[in-house]
Amino acid sequence: EFVAFVDTRDVRVYNMLLSACAKAGDARAGFAAFVMMYDAGVAPDCRAYTTLISACAKAGDAEKAFETFRRMEMDDVEPSVVTYGALMDALSRRVLELTNKRRGALTGSRDAPAASLPGASSADASSASSAAEPSAPAALAEEIARTLRRCFALREEMDDAGIAPDECVLNSMVSACGRAAACESVAKDALRRAFAVYDEMESSRLTCDAYTYASLIAGCVNAG
């Protein structure tokens, strides 16, 4: 409401508005702010696009984050390492969402046979059979593996663009790997990748902080 009242063409004001949306994890409000920018004749810069991507990430919408990134490329706005950090964060959050869903699906499958106990209705038995079906966990496992591959494909895209990763990008990669290790079918590869990224941070003299080590430990625990 305040930005609408001010009615300015200063991109910095819209960037502050986008920052507020990102901190709130409100992607819908972020896109509304973008519409306001266009209506005011203000061209979004790298910071505006990056902040909107961050808002999508915090809202748990990785696909919207990447759609925004592709729009950024179409508008010939050069991404920064912070842009890639926001995208990597979106992927890491997506991995966490998928592993939580898979854990829930597997728990549901283990609990399902109880419906076939004496006294259970045929509808209950049918529901139990459906819940015990392994297709849902298997599909989620494949999605986890695909999302992890997207992390490293994004990293290759950074290399092609000549942008060196910083601690934020690599920490998000370690985090994504550690979270993916909760999925048995990708655990071994995910843990190997996590330590490979850690080794890169060490060799590049980037700071490995408490978050880095916590992500590595979580990966080891998740992989058993």
Short mmCIF file of C-alpha atoms in Angstrom, two decimals:
data_model
loop_
_atom_site.label_atom_id
_atom_site.label_comp_id
_atom_site.label_asym_id
_atom_site.label_seq_id
_atom_site.Cartn_x
_atom_site.Cartn_y
_atom_site.Cartn_z
CA GLU A 1 0.00 0.00 0.00
CA PHE A 2 2.83 2.37 0.81
CA VAL A 3 4.67 1.70 -2.46
CA ALA A 4 1.46 2.28 -4.39
CA PHE A 5 0.99 5.54 -2.51
CA VAL A 6 4.54 6.74 -3.19
CA ASP A 7 4.11 5.98 -6.92
CA THR A 8 7.82 6.14 -7.73
CA ARG A 9 9.94 4.79 -10.56
CA ASP A 10 12.92 4.06 -8.33
CA VAL A 11 13.81 0.36 -8.65
CA ARG A 12 15.29 0.41 -5.13
CA VAL A 13 11.85 0.93 -3.59
CA TYR A 14 10.47 -2.12 -5.42
CA ASN A 15 13.51 -4.15 -4.43
CA MET A 16 12.79 -3.36 -0.77
CA LEU A 17 9.17 -4.41 -1.31
CA LEU A 18 10.32 -7.66 -2.91
CA SER A 19 12.71 -8.21 -0.02
CA ALA A 20 9.80 -7.93 2.44
CA CYS A 21 7.86 -10.50 0.39
CA ALA A 22 10.85 -12.86 0.31
CA LYS A 23 11.41 -12.63 4.06
CA ALA A 24 7.74 -13.49 4.56
CA GLY A 25 8.06 -16.40 2.13
CA ASP A 26 5.12 -14.95 0.19
CA ALA A 27 5.69 -15.64 -3.50
CA ARG A 28 2.18 -14.48 -4.43
CA ALA A 29 2.86 -11.03 -2.97
CA GLY A 30 6.26 -11.04 -4.69
CA PHE A 31 4.68 -11.52 -8.11
CA ALA A 32 2.14 -8.81 -7.29
CA ALA A 33 5.07 -6.49 -6.55
CA PHE A 34 6.55 -7.42 -9.94
CA VAL A 35 3.31 -6.45 -11.65
CA MET A 36 3.45 -3.11 -9.81
CA MET A 37 6.97 -2.59 -11.13
CA TYR A 38 5.94 -3.20 -14.73
CA ASP A 39 2.86 -1.00 -14.36
CA ALA A 40 5.09 1.80 -13.04
CA GLY A 41 7.43 1.40 -16.02
CA VAL A 42 10.30 0.14 -13.84
CA ALA A 43 12.55 -2.52 -15.40
CA PRO A 44 13.50 -5.23 -12.85
CA ASP A 45 17.23 -5.63 -12.29
CA CYS A 46 19.25 -8.63 -11.10
CA ARG A 47 18.44 -7.93 -7.47
CA ALA A 48 14.70 -7.79 -8.17
CA TYR A 49 14.69 -11.11 -10.01
CA THR A 50 16.95 -12.74 -7.43
CA THR A 51 14.74 -11.59 -4.56
CA LEU A 52 11.63 -12.94 -6.29
CA ILE A 53 13.41 -16.27 -6.83
CA SER A 54 14.24 -16.29 -3.12
CA ALA A 55 10.58 -15.65 -2.29
CA CYS A 56 9.59 -18.64 -4.43
CA ALA A 57 12.21 -20.79 -2.71
CA LYS A 58 11.01 -19.87 0.77
CA ALA A 59 7.42 -20.51 -0.31
CA GLY A 60 8.47 -24.02 -1.37
CA ASP A 61 7.87 -23.51 -5.09
CA ALA A 62 11.04 -24.54 -6.91
CA GLU A 63 9.34 -24.62 -10.31
CA LYS A 64 8.21 -21.00 -10.00
CA ALA A 65 11.76 -20.09 -8.96
CA PHE A 66 13.14 -21.61 -12.16
CA GLU A 67 10.38 -20.07 -14.30
CA THR A 68 11.40 -16.68 -12.89
CA PHE A 69 15.06 -17.44 -13.63
CA ARG A 70 14.26 -18.31 -17.26
CA ARG A 71 12.25 -15.09 -17.56
CA MET A 72 15.29 -13.28 -16.19
CA GLU A 73 17.40 -14.80 -18.96
CA MET A 74 14.81 -13.84 -21.59
CA ASP A 75 14.96 -10.25 -20.34
CA ASP A 76 18.77 -10.33 -20.76
CA VAL A 77 19.37 -9.65 -17.07
CA GLU A 78 22.67 -11.19 -15.99
CA PRO A 79 22.36 -13.48 -12.94
CA SER A 80 24.78 -13.22 -10.04
CA VAL A 81 26.14 -15.84 -7.66
CA VAL A 82 23.37 -14.77 -5.26
CA THR A 83 20.80 -15.68 -7.94
CA TYR A 84 22.23 -19.17 -8.20
CA GLY A 85 22.34 -19.41 -4.41
CA ALA A 86 18.59 -18.70 -4.29
CA LEU A 87 17.93 -21.35 -6.96
CA MET A 88 20.07 -23.91 -5.15
CA ASP A 89 18.21 -23.14 -1.93
CA ALA A 90 14.92 -23.78 -3.76
CA LEU A 91 16.17 -27.20 -4.88
CA SER A 92 17.44 -28.10 -1.40
CA ARG A 93 14.07 -27.19 0.11
CA ARG A 94 12.37 -29.29 -2.57
CA VAL A 95 14.50 -32.31 -1.65
CA LEU A 96 13.47 -31.90 1.99
CA GLU A 97 9.80 -31.69 1.00
CA LEU A 98 10.07 -34.84 -1.10
CA THR A 99 11.92 -36.86 1.54
CA ASN A 100 9.29 -35.90 4.12
CA LYS A 101 6.52 -36.98 1.73
CA ARG A 102 8.29 -40.26 1.02
CA ARG A 103 8.78 -40.93 4.72
CA GLY A 104 5.08 -40.35 5.24
CA ALA A 105 4.15 -42.60 2.31
CA LEU A 106 6.35 -45.42 3.62
CA THR A 107 4.90 -45.06 7.12
CA GLY A 108 1.42 -45.21 5.62
CA SER A 109 2.34 -48.36 3.71
CA ARG A 110 3.60 -50.07 6.87
CA ASP A 111 0.48 -49.09 8.80
CA ALA A 112 -1.92 -50.07 6.02
CA PRO A 113 -2.17 -53.88 6.66
CA ALA A 114 -3.91 -53.15 9.97
CA ALA A 115 -7.04 -52.46 7.96
CA SER A 116 -7.21 -56.15 7.00
CA LEU A 117 -7.67 -57.25 10.63
CA PRO A 118 -10.93 -59.02 11.57
CA GLY A 119 -13.80 -56.58 11.51
CA ALA A 120 -12.33 -54.30 8.84
CA SER A 121 -14.68 -53.45 5.98
CA SER A 122 -13.98 -54.31 2.37
CA ALA A 123 -13.60 -50.59 1.68
CA ASP A 124 -10.95 -50.40 4.41
CA ALA A 125 -9.15 -53.38 2.90
CA SER A 126 -9.23 -51.78 -0.53
CA SER A 127 -7.88 -48.54 0.91
CA ALA A 128 -5.14 -50.44 2.73
CA SER A 129 -4.12 -52.22 -0.45
CA SER A 130 -3.90 -48.90 -2.26
CA ALA A 131 -1.86 -47.32 0.55
CA ALA A 132 0.52 -50.27 0.60
CA GLU A 133 1.18 -49.89 -3.12
CA PRO A 134 4.91 -49.06 -3.48
CA SER A 135 4.42 -46.85 -6.55
CA ALA A 136 4.08 -43.62 -4.55
CA PRO A 137 7.35 -44.05 -2.57
CA ALA A 138 9.10 -45.22 -5.75
CA ALA A 139 7.91 -42.19 -7.70
CA LEU A 140 9.02 -39.89 -4.89
CA ALA A 141 12.43 -41.59 -4.81
CA GLU A 142 12.85 -40.93 -8.53
CA GLU A 143 11.81 -37.30 -8.02
CA ILE A 144 14.39 -36.95 -5.23
CA ALA A 145 17.10 -38.35 -7.51
CA ARG A 146 16.03 -36.04 -10.34
CA THR A 147 16.04 -32.97 -8.07
CA LEU A 148 19.54 -33.84 -6.86
CA ARG A 149 20.70 -34.10 -10.46
CA ARG A 150 19.21 -30.66 -11.08
CA CYS A 151 21.43 -29.27 -8.31
CA PHE A 152 24.55 -30.41 -10.11
CA ALA A 153 23.22 -29.42 -13.53
CA LEU A 154 22.69 -25.93 -12.11
CA ARG A 155 26.25 -25.96 -10.85
CA GLU A 156 27.47 -26.84 -14.36
CA GLU A 157 25.38 -23.96 -15.69
CA MET A 158 27.23 -21.67 -13.29
CA ASP A 159 30.55 -22.93 -14.60
CA ASP A 160 29.43 -22.31 -18.19
CA ALA A 161 28.45 -18.76 -17.21
CA GLY A 162 31.85 -18.21 -15.59
CA ILE A 163 30.36 -17.64 -12.13
CA ALA A 164 32.31 -19.16 -9.25
CA PRO A 165 30.14 -20.61 -6.45
CA ASP A 166 30.28 -19.10 -2.99
CA GLU A 167 29.63 -20.65 0.43
CA CYS A 168 25.87 -20.16 0.08
CA VAL A 169 25.66 -22.14 -3.17
CA LEU A 170 27.87 -24.98 -1.97
CA ASN A 171 26.23 -25.16 1.47
CA SER A 172 22.85 -25.57 -0.24
CA MET A 173 24.32 -28.35 -2.37
CA VAL A 174 25.69 -30.15 0.69
CA SER A 175 22.32 -29.69 2.38
CA ALA A 176 20.43 -31.10 -0.63
CA CYS A 177 22.74 -34.13 -0.73
CA GLY A 178 22.40 -34.73 3.00
CA ARG A 179 18.63 -34.55 2.80
CA ALA A 180 18.50 -36.83 -0.26
CA ALA A 181 20.51 -39.45 1.65
CA ALA A 182 17.31 -40.29 3.54
CA CYS A 183 16.17 -42.07 0.36
CA GLU A 184 17.76 -45.54 0.29
CA SER A 185 18.04 -45.77 -3.49
CA VAL A 186 20.16 -42.61 -3.73
CA ALA A 187 21.75 -42.57 -0.26
CA LYS A 188 25.19 -43.85 -1.26
CA ASP A 189 25.54 -41.48 -4.23
CA ALA A 190 24.08 -38.54 -2.29
CA LEU A 191 26.55 -38.98 0.56
CA ARG A 192 29.46 -39.29 -1.87
CA ARG A 193 28.36 -36.09 -3.59
CA ALA A 194 27.99 -34.28 -0.26
CA PHE A 195 31.60 -35.02 0.71
CA ALA A 196 32.79 -34.15 -2.81
CA VAL A 197 31.23 -30.68 -2.45
CA TYR A 198 32.79 -30.38 1.01
CA ASP A 199 36.20 -31.26 -0.45
CA GLU A 200 35.70 -28.57 -3.09
CA MET A 201 34.94 -26.01 -0.40
CA GLU A 202 38.12 -26.98 1.43
CA SER A 203 40.28 -26.86 -1.70
CA SER A 204 38.76 -23.53 -2.75
CA ARG A 205 39.48 -22.09 0.69
CA LEU A 206 35.81 -21.30 1.21
CA THR A 207 34.58 -21.24 4.80
CA CYS A 208 32.97 -24.44 6.03
CA ASP A 209 30.71 -23.32 8.87
CA ALA A 210 28.46 -25.07 11.37
CA TYR A 211 25.76 -25.42 8.70
CA THR A 212 28.17 -27.27 6.41
CA TYR A 213 29.15 -29.79 9.06
CA ALA A 214 25.57 -30.18 10.32
CA SER A 215 24.46 -30.99 6.77
CA LEU A 216 27.23 -33.57 6.42
CA ILE A 217 26.35 -35.16 9.76
CA ALA A 218 22.65 -35.21 8.81
CA GLY A 219 23.60 -36.93 5.55
CA CYS A 220 25.55 -39.61 7.42
CA VAL A 221 22.64 -40.16 9.81
CA ASN A 222 20.10 -40.25 6.98
CA ALA A 223 22.21 -42.79 5.10
CA GLY A 224 22.51 -44.92 8.23
#
